[in-house]
JSON list of C-alpha atoms and ligand atoms in Angstrom, two decimals:
[
{"chain": "A", "resi": 1, "resn": "VAL", "atom": "CA", "xyz": [13.72, 8.53, -13.61]},
{"chain": "A", "resi": 2, "resn": "PRO", "atom": "CA", "xyz": [14.28, 7.58, -17.27]},
{"chain": "A", "resi": 3, "resn": "SER", "atom": "CA", "xyz": [13.66, 3.93, -18.04]},
{"chain": "A", "resi": 4, "resn": "ASN", "atom": "CA", "xyz": [17.19, 3.38, -19.43]},
{"chain": "A", "resi": 5, "resn": "VAL", "atom": "CA", "xyz": [18.74, 4.08, -16.02]},
{"chain": "A", "resi": 6, "resn": "SER", "atom": "CA", "xyz": [19.36, 0.82, -14.24]},
{"chain": "A", "resi": 7, "resn": "PRO", "atom": "CA", "xyz": [18.45, 0.74, -10.56]},
{"chain": "A", "resi": 8, "resn": "GLN", "atom": "CA", "xyz": [20.94, 0.07, -7.81]},
{"chain": "A", "resi": 9, "resn": "ARG", "atom": "CA", "xyz": [18.29, -1.69, -5.75]},
{"chain": "A", "resi": 10, "resn": "VAL", "atom": "CA", "xyz": [14.98, -3.38, -6.49]},
{"chain": "A", "resi": 11, "resn": "PHE", "atom": "CA", "xyz": [12.41, -3.88, -3.75]},
{"chain": "A", "resi": 12, "resn": "LYS", "atom": "CA", "xyz": [9.25, -5.93, -4.03]},
{"chain": "A", "resi": 13, "resn": "ILE", "atom": "CA", "xyz": [6.25, -4.46, -2.23]},
{"chain": "A", "resi": 14, "resn": "VAL", "atom": "CA", "xyz": [2.88, -6.18, -2.15]},
{"chain": "A", "resi": 15, "resn": "PHE", "atom": "CA", "xyz": [-0.55, -4.68, -1.46]},
{"chain": "A", "resi": 16, "resn": "ILE", "atom": "CA", "xyz": [-3.26, -6.27, 0.65]},
{"chain": "A", "resi": 17, "resn": "GLY", "atom": "CA", "xyz": [-6.54, -5.08, 2.17]},
{"chain": "A", "resi": 18, "resn": "ASP", "atom": "CA", "xyz": [-10.24, -5.30, 1.37]},
{"chain": "A", "resi": 19, "resn": "SER", "atom": "CA", "xyz": [-11.53, -4.87, -2.15]},
{"chain": "A", "resi": 20, "resn": "GLY", "atom": "CA", "xyz": [-12.48, -1.22, -2.79]},
{"chain": "A", "resi": 21, "resn": "VAL", "atom": "CA", "xyz": [-10.10, 0.46, -0.33]},
{"chain": "A", "resi": 22, "resn": "GLY", "atom": "CA", "xyz": [-8.01, 1.89, -3.18]},
{"chain": "A", "resi": 23, "resn": "LYS", "atom": "CA", "xyz": [-5.00, -0.38, -3.69]},
{"chain": "A", "resi": 24, "resn": "THR", "atom": "CA", "xyz": [-5.11, -0.23, -7.48]},
{"chain": "A", "resi": 25, "resn": "SER", "atom": "CA", "xyz": [-5.72, 3.52, -7.43]},
{"chain": "A", "resi": 26, "resn": "PHE", "atom": "CA", "xyz": [-2.71, 4.00, -5.16]},
{"chain": "A", "resi": 27, "resn": "VAL", "atom": "CA", "xyz": [-0.46, 2.05, -7.51]},
{"chain": "A", "resi": 28, "resn": "GLN", "atom": "CA", "xyz": [-1.80, 3.96, -10.54]},
{"chain": "A", "resi": 29, "resn": "ARG", "atom": "CA", "xyz": [-1.27, 7.29, -8.83]},
{"chain": "A", "resi": 30, "resn": "PHE", "atom": "CA", "xyz": [2.25, 6.46, -7.75]},
{"chain": "A", "resi": 31, "resn": "CYS", "atom": "CA", "xyz": [3.37, 4.82, -11.00]},
{"chain": "A", "resi": 32, "resn": "ASN", "atom": "CA", "xyz": [1.49, 6.79, -13.66]},
{"chain": "A", "resi": 33, "resn": "ASN", "atom": "CA", "xyz": [0.12, 9.82, -11.81]},
{"chain": "A", "resi": 34, "resn": "THR", "atom": "CA", "xyz": [-3.43, 9.02, -12.92]},
{"chain": "A", "resi": 35, "resn": "PHE", "atom": "CA", "xyz": [-6.71, 8.47, -11.07]},
{"chain": "A", "resi": 36, "resn": "ARG", "atom": "CA", "xyz": [-10.00, 6.90, -12.18]},
{"chain": "A", "resi": 37, "resn": "GLU", "atom": "CA", "xyz": [-13.33, 7.29, -10.40]},
{"chain": "A", "resi": 38, "resn": "SER", "atom": "CA", "xyz": [-14.63, 4.00, -11.74]},
{"chain": "A", "resi": 39, "resn": "PHE", "atom": "CA", "xyz": [-13.99, 0.78, -9.92]},
{"chain": "A", "resi": 40, "resn": "SER", "atom": "CA", "xyz": [-12.37, -1.76, -12.17]},
{"chain": "A", "resi": 41, "resn": "THR", "atom": "CA", "xyz": [-10.80, -5.05, -11.30]},
{"chain": "A", "resi": 42, "resn": "THR", "atom": "CA", "xyz": [-7.33, -5.36, -12.68]},
{"chain": "A", "resi": 43, "resn": "ILE", "atom": "CA", "xyz": [-6.91, -8.64, -14.45]},
{"chain": "A", "resi": 44, "resn": "GLY", "atom": "CA", "xyz": [-3.69, -10.18, -15.55]},
{"chain": "A", "resi": 45, "resn": "VAL", "atom": "CA", "xyz": [-1.26, -7.49, -14.44]},
{"chain": "A", "resi": 46, "resn": "ASP", "atom": "CA", "xyz": [1.15, -8.76, -11.82]},
{"chain": "A", "resi": 47, "resn": "PHE", "atom": "CA", "xyz": [3.14, -5.70, -10.93]},
{"chain": "A", "resi": 48, "resn": "GLN", "atom": "CA", "xyz": [4.28, -2.26, -11.98]},
{"chain": "A", "resi": 49, "resn": "VAL", "atom": "CA", "xyz": [7.69, -0.76, -11.44]},
{"chain": "A", "resi": 50, "resn": "LYS", "atom": "CA", "xyz": [8.56, 2.79, -10.58]},
{"chain": "A", "resi": 51, "resn": "SER", "atom": "CA", "xyz": [12.05, 4.04, -9.92]},
{"chain": "A", "resi": 52, "resn": "ILE", "atom": "CA", "xyz": [12.76, 6.84, -7.50]},
{"chain": "A", "resi": 53, "resn": "ILE", "atom": "CA", "xyz": [15.94, 8.62, -6.52]},
{"chain": "A", "resi": 54, "resn": "LEU", "atom": "CA", "xyz": [16.85, 8.41, -2.88]},
{"chain": "A", "resi": 55, "resn": "ASP", "atom": "CA", "xyz": [20.11, 9.92, -1.62]},
{"chain": "A", "resi": 56, "resn": "ASP", "atom": "CA", "xyz": [21.59, 9.83, -5.13]},
{"chain": "A", "resi": 57, "resn": "ARG", "atom": "CA", "xyz": [20.68, 6.20, -5.61]},
{"chain": "A", "resi": 58, "resn": "VAL", "atom": "CA", "xyz": [18.16, 4.81, -8.05]},
{"chain": "A", "resi": 59, "resn": "ILE", "atom": "CA", "xyz": [15.72, 2.52, -6.28]},
{"chain": "A", "resi": 60, "resn": "ALA", "atom": "CA", "xyz": [13.20, 0.51, -8.26]},
{"chain": "A", "resi": 61, "resn": "LEU", "atom": "CA", "xyz": [9.98, -0.26, -6.45]},
{"chain": "A", "resi": 62, "resn": "GLN", "atom": "CA", "xyz": [8.15, -3.26, -7.82]},
{"chain": "A", "resi": 63, "resn": "LEU", "atom": "CA", "xyz": [4.53, -2.89, -6.73]},
{"chain": "A", "resi": 64, "resn": "TRP", "atom": "CA", "xyz": [2.37, -5.99, -6.68]},
{"chain": "A", "resi": 65, "resn": "ASP", "atom": "CA", "xyz": [-1.36, -5.33, -6.81]},
{"chain": "A", "resi": 66, "resn": "THR", "atom": "CA", "xyz": [-3.98, -8.05, -6.49]},
{"chain": "A", "resi": 67, "resn": "ALA", "atom": "CA", "xyz": [-6.06, -8.93, -9.52]},
{"chain": "A", "resi": 68, "resn": "GLY", "atom": "CA", "xyz": [-9.24, -9.00, -7.47]},
{"chain": "A", "resi": 69, "resn": "GLN", "atom": "CA", "xyz": [-8.31, -12.11, -5.46]},
{"chain": "A", "resi": 70, "resn": "GLU", "atom": "CA", "xyz": [-8.87, -10.21, -2.21]},
{"chain": "A", "resi": 71, "resn": "ARG", "atom": "CA", "xyz": [-12.63, -10.45, -2.77]},
{"chain": "A", "resi": 72, "resn": "TYR", "atom": "CA", "xyz": [-12.42, -14.17, -2.24]},
{"chain": "A", "resi": 73, "resn": "ARG", "atom": "CA", "xyz": [-9.64, -13.99, 0.34]},
{"chain": "A", "resi": 74, "resn": "SER", "atom": "CA", "xyz": [-7.69, -16.21, -1.99]},
{"chain": "A", "resi": 75, "resn": "ILE", "atom": "CA", "xyz": [-4.38, -14.42, -1.70]},
{"chain": "A", "resi": 76, "resn": "THR", "atom": "CA", "xyz": [-1.83, -17.17, -1.69]},
{"chain": "A", "resi": 77, "resn": "LYS", "atom": "CA", "xyz": [1.43, -17.65, 0.17]},
{"chain": "A", "resi": 78, "resn": "GLN", "atom": "CA", "xyz": [3.11, -17.28, -3.21]},
{"chain": "A", "resi": 79, "resn": "TYR", "atom": "CA", "xyz": [1.98, -13.63, -3.42]},
{"chain": "A", "resi": 80, "resn": "PHE", "atom": "CA", "xyz": [4.16, -12.77, -0.40]},
{"chain": "A", "resi": 81, "resn": "ARG", "atom": "CA", "xyz": [7.19, -14.68, -1.67]},
{"chain": "A", "resi": 82, "resn": "LYS", "atom": "CA", "xyz": [10.35, -12.57, -1.50]},
{"chain": "A", "resi": 83, "resn": "ALA", "atom": "CA", "xyz": [8.35, -9.46, -0.57]},
{"chain": "A", "resi": 84, "resn": "ASP", "atom": "CA", "xyz": [10.55, -6.81, 1.03]},
{"chain": "A", "resi": 85, "resn": "GLY", "atom": "CA", "xyz": [7.53, -4.83, 2.12]},
{"chain": "A", "resi": 86, "resn": "VAL", "atom": "CA", "xyz": [3.79, -5.22, 2.55]},
{"chain": "A", "resi": 87, "resn": "ILE", "atom": "CA", "xyz": [1.29, -2.37, 2.40]},
{"chain": "A", "resi": 88, "resn": "CYS", "atom": "CA", "xyz": [-1.90, -3.18, 4.24]},
{"chain": "A", "resi": 89, "resn": "MET", "atom": "CA", "xyz": [-4.59, -0.68, 3.28]},
{"chain": "A", "resi": 90, "resn": "TYR", "atom": "CA", "xyz": [-8.00, 0.30, 4.62]},
{"chain": "A", "resi": 91, "resn": "ASP", "atom": "CA", "xyz": [-10.49, 3.03, 3.73]},
{"chain": "A", "resi": 92, "resn": "ILE", "atom": "CA", "xyz": [-10.96, 5.65, 6.47]},
{"chain": "A", "resi": 93, "resn": "THR", "atom": "CA", "xyz": [-14.68, 5.80, 5.59]},
{"chain": "A", "resi": 94, "resn": "SER", "atom": "CA", "xyz": [-15.15, 2.04, 6.02]},
{"chain": "A", "resi": 95, "resn": "GLU", "atom": "CA", "xyz": [-15.26, 0.54, 9.49]},
{"chain": "A", "resi": 96, "resn": "GLN", "atom": "CA", "xyz": [-15.34, -2.95, 7.99]},
{"chain": "A", "resi": 97, "resn": "SER", "atom": "CA", "xyz": [-12.15, -2.45, 6.03]},
{"chain": "A", "resi": 98, "resn": "PHE", "atom": "CA", "xyz": [-10.44, -1.33, 9.24]},
{"chain": "A", "resi": 99, "resn": "LYS", "atom": "CA", "xyz": [-11.79, -4.29, 11.22]},
{"chain": "A", "resi": 100, "resn": "ASN", "atom": "CA", "xyz": [-10.49, -6.67, 8.57]},
{"chain": "A", "resi": 101, "resn": "LEU", "atom": "CA", "xyz": [-7.00, -5.23, 8.87]},
{"chain": "A", "resi": 102, "resn": "ARG", "atom": "CA", "xyz": [-6.00, -7.65, 11.62]},
{"chain": "A", "resi": 103, "resn": "ASN", "atom": "CA", "xyz": [-6.95, -10.63, 9.45]},
{"chain": "A", "resi": 104, "resn": "TRP", "atom": "CA", "xyz": [-4.92, -9.23, 6.59]},
{"chain": "A", "resi": 105, "resn": "ILE", "atom": "CA", "xyz": [-1.94, -8.65, 8.83]},
{"chain": "A", "resi": 106, "resn": "SER", "atom": "CA", "xyz": [-2.11, -12.17, 10.24]},
{"chain": "A", "resi": 107, "resn": "SER", "atom": "CA", "xyz": [-2.20, -13.69, 6.78]},
{"chain": "A", "resi": 108, "resn": "MET", "atom": "CA", "xyz": [0.81, -11.57, 5.95]},
{"chain": "A", "resi": 109, "resn": "LYS", "atom": "CA", "xyz": [2.63, -12.69, 9.12]},
{"chain": "A", "resi": 110, "resn": "GLU", "atom": "CA", "xyz": [1.95, -16.32, 8.23]},
{"chain": "A", "resi": 111, "resn": "SER", "atom": "CA", "xyz": [3.31, -16.04, 4.74]},
{"chain": "A", "resi": 112, "resn": "ALA", "atom": "CA", "xyz": [5.85, -13.25, 4.49]},
{"chain": "A", "resi": 113, "resn": "SER", "atom": "CA", "xyz": [9.43, -13.43, 5.70]},
{"chain": "A", "resi": 114, "resn": "ASP", "atom": "CA", "xyz": [10.12, -12.24, 9.25]},
{"chain": "A", "resi": 115, "resn": "ASP", "atom": "CA", "xyz": [12.08, -9.17, 8.19]},
{"chain": "A", "resi": 116, "resn": "CYS", "atom": "CA", "xyz": [9.41, -7.94, 5.79]},
{"chain": "A", "resi": 117, "resn": "VAL", "atom": "CA", "xyz": [8.56, -4.28, 6.47]},
{"chain": "A", "resi": 118, "resn": "LEU", "atom": "CA", "xyz": [4.88, -3.65, 7.18]},
{"chain": "A", "resi": 119, "resn": "THR", "atom": "CA", "xyz": [3.12, -0.37, 6.42]},
{"chain": "A", "resi": 120, "resn": "VAL", "atom": "CA", "xyz": [-0.49, 0.42, 7.32]},
{"chain": "A", "resi": 121, "resn": "ILE", "atom": "CA", "xyz": [-2.24, 2.98, 5.13]},
{"chain": "A", "resi": 122, "resn": "GLY", "atom": "CA", "xyz": [-5.63, 4.61, 5.70]},
{"chain": "A", "resi": 123, "resn": "ASN", "atom": "CA", "xyz": [-6.76, 5.86, 2.27]},
{"chain": "A", "resi": 124, "resn": "LYS", "atom": "CA", "xyz": [-9.41, 8.32, 0.94]},
{"chain": "A", "resi": 125, "resn": "THR", "atom": "CA", "xyz": [-8.66, 11.28, 3.21]},
{"chain": "A", "resi": 126, "resn": "ASP", "atom": "CA", "xyz": [-10.15, 13.56, 0.52]},
{"chain": "A", "resi": 127, "resn": "LEU", "atom": "CA", "xyz": [-13.62, 12.26, 1.48]},
{"chain": "A", "resi": 128, "resn": "CYS", "atom": "CA", "xyz": [-13.26, 13.71, 4.98]},
{"chain": "A", "resi": 129, "resn": "PRO", "atom": "CA", "xyz": [-12.18, 17.33, 4.63]},
{"chain": "A", "resi": 130, "resn": "GLU", "atom": "CA", "xyz": [-13.96, 18.27, 7.86]},
{"chain": "A", "resi": 131, "resn": "ASP", "atom": "CA", "xyz": [-13.61, 14.87, 9.45]},
{"chain": "A", "resi": 132, "resn": "ASP", "atom": "CA", "xyz": [-17.41, 14.57, 9.27]},
{"chain": "A", "resi": 133, "resn": "LYS", "atom": "CA", "xyz": [-17.56, 11.50, 7.06]},
{"chain": "A", "resi": 134, "resn": "ARG", "atom": "CA", "xyz": [-14.58, 9.93, 8.72]},
{"chain": "A", "resi": 135, "resn": "VAL", "atom": "CA", "xyz": [-15.34, 6.60, 10.31]},
{"chain": "A", "resi": 136, "resn": "VAL", "atom": "CA", "xyz": [-11.88, 5.51, 11.39]},
{"chain": "A", "resi": 137, "resn": "ARG", "atom": "CA", "xyz": [-10.02, 8.03, 13.52]},
{"chain": "A", "resi": 138, "resn": "GLN", "atom": "CA", "xyz": [-6.41, 8.73, 12.66]},
{"chain": "A", "resi": 139, "resn": "LYS", "atom": "CA", "xyz": [-5.45, 7.85, 16.22]},
{"chain": "A", "resi": 140, "resn": "ASP", "atom": "CA", "xyz": [-6.97, 4.37, 15.89]},
{"chain": "A", "resi": 141, "resn": "GLY", "atom": "CA", "xyz": [-5.06, 3.70, 12.68]},
{"chain": "A", "resi": 142, "resn": "ALA", "atom": "CA", "xyz": [-1.82, 4.86, 14.27]},
{"chain": "A", "resi": 143, "resn": "THR", "atom": "CA", "xyz": [-2.40, 2.77, 17.40]},
{"chain": "A", "resi": 144, "resn": "LEU", "atom": "CA", "xyz": [-3.02, -0.38, 15.41]},
{"chain": "A", "resi": 145, "resn": "ALA", "atom": "CA", "xyz": [0.03, 0.22, 13.25]},
{"chain": "A", "resi": 146, "resn": "ALA", "atom": "CA", "xyz": [2.20, 0.77, 16.34]},
{"chain": "A", "resi": 147, "resn": "GLU", "atom": "CA", "xyz": [0.99, -2.51, 17.78]},
{"chain": "A", "resi": 148, "resn": "TYR", "atom": "CA", "xyz": [2.50, -4.30, 14.79]},
{"chain": "A", "resi": 149, "resn": "ASP", "atom": "CA", "xyz": [5.59, -2.11, 14.62]},
{"chain": "A", "resi": 150, "resn": "ALA", "atom": "CA", "xyz": [4.37, -0.86, 11.27]},
{"chain": "A", "resi": 151, "resn": "LEU", "atom": "CA", "xyz": [4.79, 2.47, 9.50]},
{"chain": "A", "resi": 152, "resn": "PHE", "atom": "CA", "xyz": [1.55, 4.44, 9.28]},
{"chain": "A", "resi": 153, "resn": "PHE", "atom": "CA", "xyz": [0.21, 6.94, 6.75]},
{"chain": "A", "resi": 154, "resn": "GLU", "atom": "CA", "xyz": [-3.08, 8.42, 5.70]},
{"chain": "A", "resi": 155, "resn": "THR", "atom": "CA", "xyz": [-3.32, 9.09, 1.98]},
{"chain": "A", "resi": 156, "resn": "SER", "atom": "CA", "xyz": [-5.56, 10.19, -0.85]},
{"chain": "A", "resi": 157, "resn": "SER", "atom": "CA", "xyz": [-4.95, 8.63, -4.25]},
{"chain": "A", "resi": 158, "resn": "LYS", "atom": "CA", "xyz": [-7.59, 10.92, -5.68]},
{"chain": "A", "resi": 159, "resn": "GLU", "atom": "CA", "xyz": [-5.89, 14.12, -4.53]},
{"chain": "A", "resi": 160, "resn": "SER", "atom": "CA", "xyz": [-2.43, 12.64, -4.53]},
{"chain": "A", "resi": 161, "resn": "ARG", "atom": "CA", "xyz": [-1.84, 13.25, -0.86]},
{"chain": "A", "resi": 162, "resn": "CYS", "atom": "CA", "xyz": [1.03, 11.63, 0.99]},
{"chain": "A", "resi": 163, "resn": "ILE", "atom": "CA", "xyz": [1.60, 8.99, -1.71]},
{"chain": "A", "resi": 164, "resn": "MET", "atom": "CA", "xyz": [5.19, 9.96, -2.50]},
{"chain": "A", "resi": 165, "resn": "GLU", "atom": "CA", "xyz": [5.98, 10.54, 1.16]},
{"chain": "A", "resi": 166, "resn": "ALA", "atom": "CA", "xyz": [4.74, 7.10, 2.10]},
{"chain": "A", "resi": 167, "resn": "MET", "atom": "CA", "xyz": [6.63, 5.33, -0.68]},
{"chain": "A", "resi": 168, "resn": "GLU", "atom": "CA", "xyz": [9.83, 7.24, 0.01]},
{"chain": "A", "resi": 169, "resn": "ALA", "atom": "CA", "xyz": [9.68, 6.43, 3.71]},
{"chain": "A", "resi": 170, "resn": "ILE", "atom": "CA", "xyz": [9.24, 2.73, 2.89]},
{"chain": "A", "resi": 171, "resn": "ALA", "atom": "CA", "xyz": [12.09, 2.79, 0.36]},
{"chain": "A", "resi": 172, "resn": "ARG", "atom": "CA", "xyz": [14.32, 4.52, 2.89]},
{"chain": "A", "resi": 173, "resn": "ILE", "atom": "CA", "xyz": [13.69, 1.90, 5.56]},
{"chain": "A", "resi": 174, "resn": "LEU", "atom": "CA", "xyz": [14.31, -0.92, 3.10]},
{"chain": "A", "resi": 175, "resn": "GLN", "atom": "CA", "xyz": [17.50, 0.66, 1.90]},
{"chain": "A", "resi": 176, "resn": "GLU", "atom": "CA", "xyz": [18.82, 1.24, 5.40]},
{"chain": "A", "resi": 177, "resn": "LYS", "atom": "CA", "xyz": [18.06, -2.32, 6.44]},
{"chain": "A", "resi": 178, "resn": "GLU", "atom": "CA", "xyz": [20.75, -3.96, 4.35]},
{"chain": "B", "resi": 201, "resn": "LIG", "atom": "P1", "xyz": [-9.01, -1.78, -4.76]},
{"chain": "B", "resi": 201, "resn": "LIG", "atom": "O1", "xyz": [-10.13, -2.76, -4.91]},
{"chain": "B", "resi": 201, "resn": "LIG", "atom": "O2", "xyz": [-8.46, -1.79, -3.37]},
{"chain": "B", "resi": 201, "resn": "LIG", "atom": "O3", "xyz": [-7.94, -1.94, -5.81]},
{"chain": "B", "resi": 201, "resn": "LIG", "atom": "O4", "xyz": [-9.65, -0.33, -4.96]},
{"chain": "B", "resi": 201, "resn": "LIG", "atom": "P2", "xyz": [-9.66, 0.62, -6.25]},
{"chain": "B", "resi": 201, "resn": "LIG", "atom": "O5", "xyz": [-8.34, 1.29, -6.42]},
{"chain": "B", "resi": 201, "resn": "LIG", "atom": "O6", "xyz": [-10.19, -0.12, -7.41]},
{"chain": "B", "resi": 201, "resn": "LIG", "atom": "O7", "xyz": [-10.67, 1.76, -5.76]},
{"chain": "B", "resi": 201, "resn": "LIG", "atom": "C1", "xyz": [-12.02, 1.46, -5.45]},
{"chain": "B", "resi": 201, "resn": "LIG", "atom": "C2", "xyz": [-12.87, 2.70, -5.63]},
{"chain": "B", "resi": 201, "resn": "LIG", "atom": "O8", "xyz": [-12.45, 3.71, -4.72]},
{"chain": "B", "resi": 201, "resn": "LIG", "atom": "C3", "xyz": [-12.74, 3.34, -7.04]},
{"chain": "B", "resi": 201, "resn": "LIG", "atom": "O9", "xyz": [-14.01, 3.84, -7.41]},
{"chain": "B", "resi": 201, "resn": "LIG", "atom": "C4", "xyz": [-11.76, 4.47, -6.84]},
{"chain": "B", "resi": 201, "resn": "LIG", "atom": "O10", "xyz": [-11.97, 5.52, -7.76]},
{"chain": "B", "resi": 201, "resn": "LIG", "atom": "C5", "xyz": [-12.07, 4.90, -5.41]},
{"chain": "B", "resi": 201, "resn": "LIG", "atom": "N1", "xyz": [-10.88, 5.46, -4.72]},
{"chain": "B", "resi": 201, "resn": "LIG", "atom": "C6", "xyz": [-9.64, 4.93, -4.61]},
{"chain": "B", "resi": 201, "resn": "LIG", "atom": "N2", "xyz": [-8.81, 5.73, -3.92]},
{"chain": "B", "resi": 201, "resn": "LIG", "atom": "C7", "xyz": [-9.54, 6.82, -3.59]},
{"chain": "B", "resi": 201, "resn": "LIG", "atom": "C8", "xyz": [-9.24, 8.04, -2.87]},
{"chain": "B", "resi": 201, "resn": "LIG", "atom": "O11", "xyz": [-8.13, 8.29, -2.38]},
{"chain": "B", "resi": 201, "resn": "LIG", "atom": "N3", "xyz": [-10.29, 8.91, -2.72]},
{"chain": "B", "resi": 201, "resn": "LIG", "atom": "C9", "xyz": [-11.54, 8.69, -3.23]},
{"chain": "B", "resi": 201, "resn": "LIG", "atom": "N4", "xyz": [-12.47, 9.61, -3.05]},
{"chain": "B", "resi": 201, "resn": "LIG", "atom": "N5", "xyz": [-11.83, 7.57, -3.92]},
{"chain": "B", "resi": 201, "resn": "LIG", "atom": "C10", "xyz": [-10.86, 6.64, -4.09]},
{"chain": "B", "resi": 202, "resn": "LIG", "atom": "MG1", "xyz": [-7.75, -3.44, -7.24]}
]
C-alpha cells in the first residue's frame, strides 16, 4: 500500500514475550520484509506501521515492539494503553519461553482493556523441519491459546511463514469487532 493512501482504520498491536523469541524479527519481516540472523536490541523505536488491504479497505497496523524492556520484565501498564490487540510470542524450541507465556498473559490481562484481542504465536518453525528439535508441541500451544480465547499461529520470521496470514486474521477480527 503506497504511503500516501490514508487508512480507513488504525489498530494498535503490541508485542510481548521473552527476550529472544523473535518479536523484533517478526515486526521487521512483516513491515520491511527483511530478516537478520544477529540478535540486536532495538533502542528508541516505539512502533512501525504497515498498511494492508482487507476487503477493499485500507487498514493500518501500528506494531509496538519492546526496546528490550522484556529482559527486565519492566513492561509498563502504559505500553498496553489503547492497544486493540496483543501478540504474545514464544519460541517453539524454548520450553522456558512457553512456560513464561502465562505470566505474560496475566500482565496483559491486568493492564490491557477487556476487549483487547489476544493472539498467541509460536515462532521459529523453520528450526524444526522434522519436528526433531521442537520442544513445544503445536497441540500444547493451541490448547493454551484456547484456554485464553486467543487466536493461535505458528510462524517463521526467517522463512516468512504464516506472518501475513496471522496479521490478516488479527486485522479481520479487529475490523469485524466494531
Ligand atoms: P526478540 O528479543 O523477541 O525481539 O527477538 P529477536 O527478533 O531479536 O530474535 C532473536 C534471535 O532469534 C535473533 O538471532 C533472530 O535472528 C532469531 N530469530 C527470530 N525469528 C526467527 C525465526 O523465525 N527463525 C529462526 N531460525 N531464528 C529466528
Ligand atoms: Mg526485540
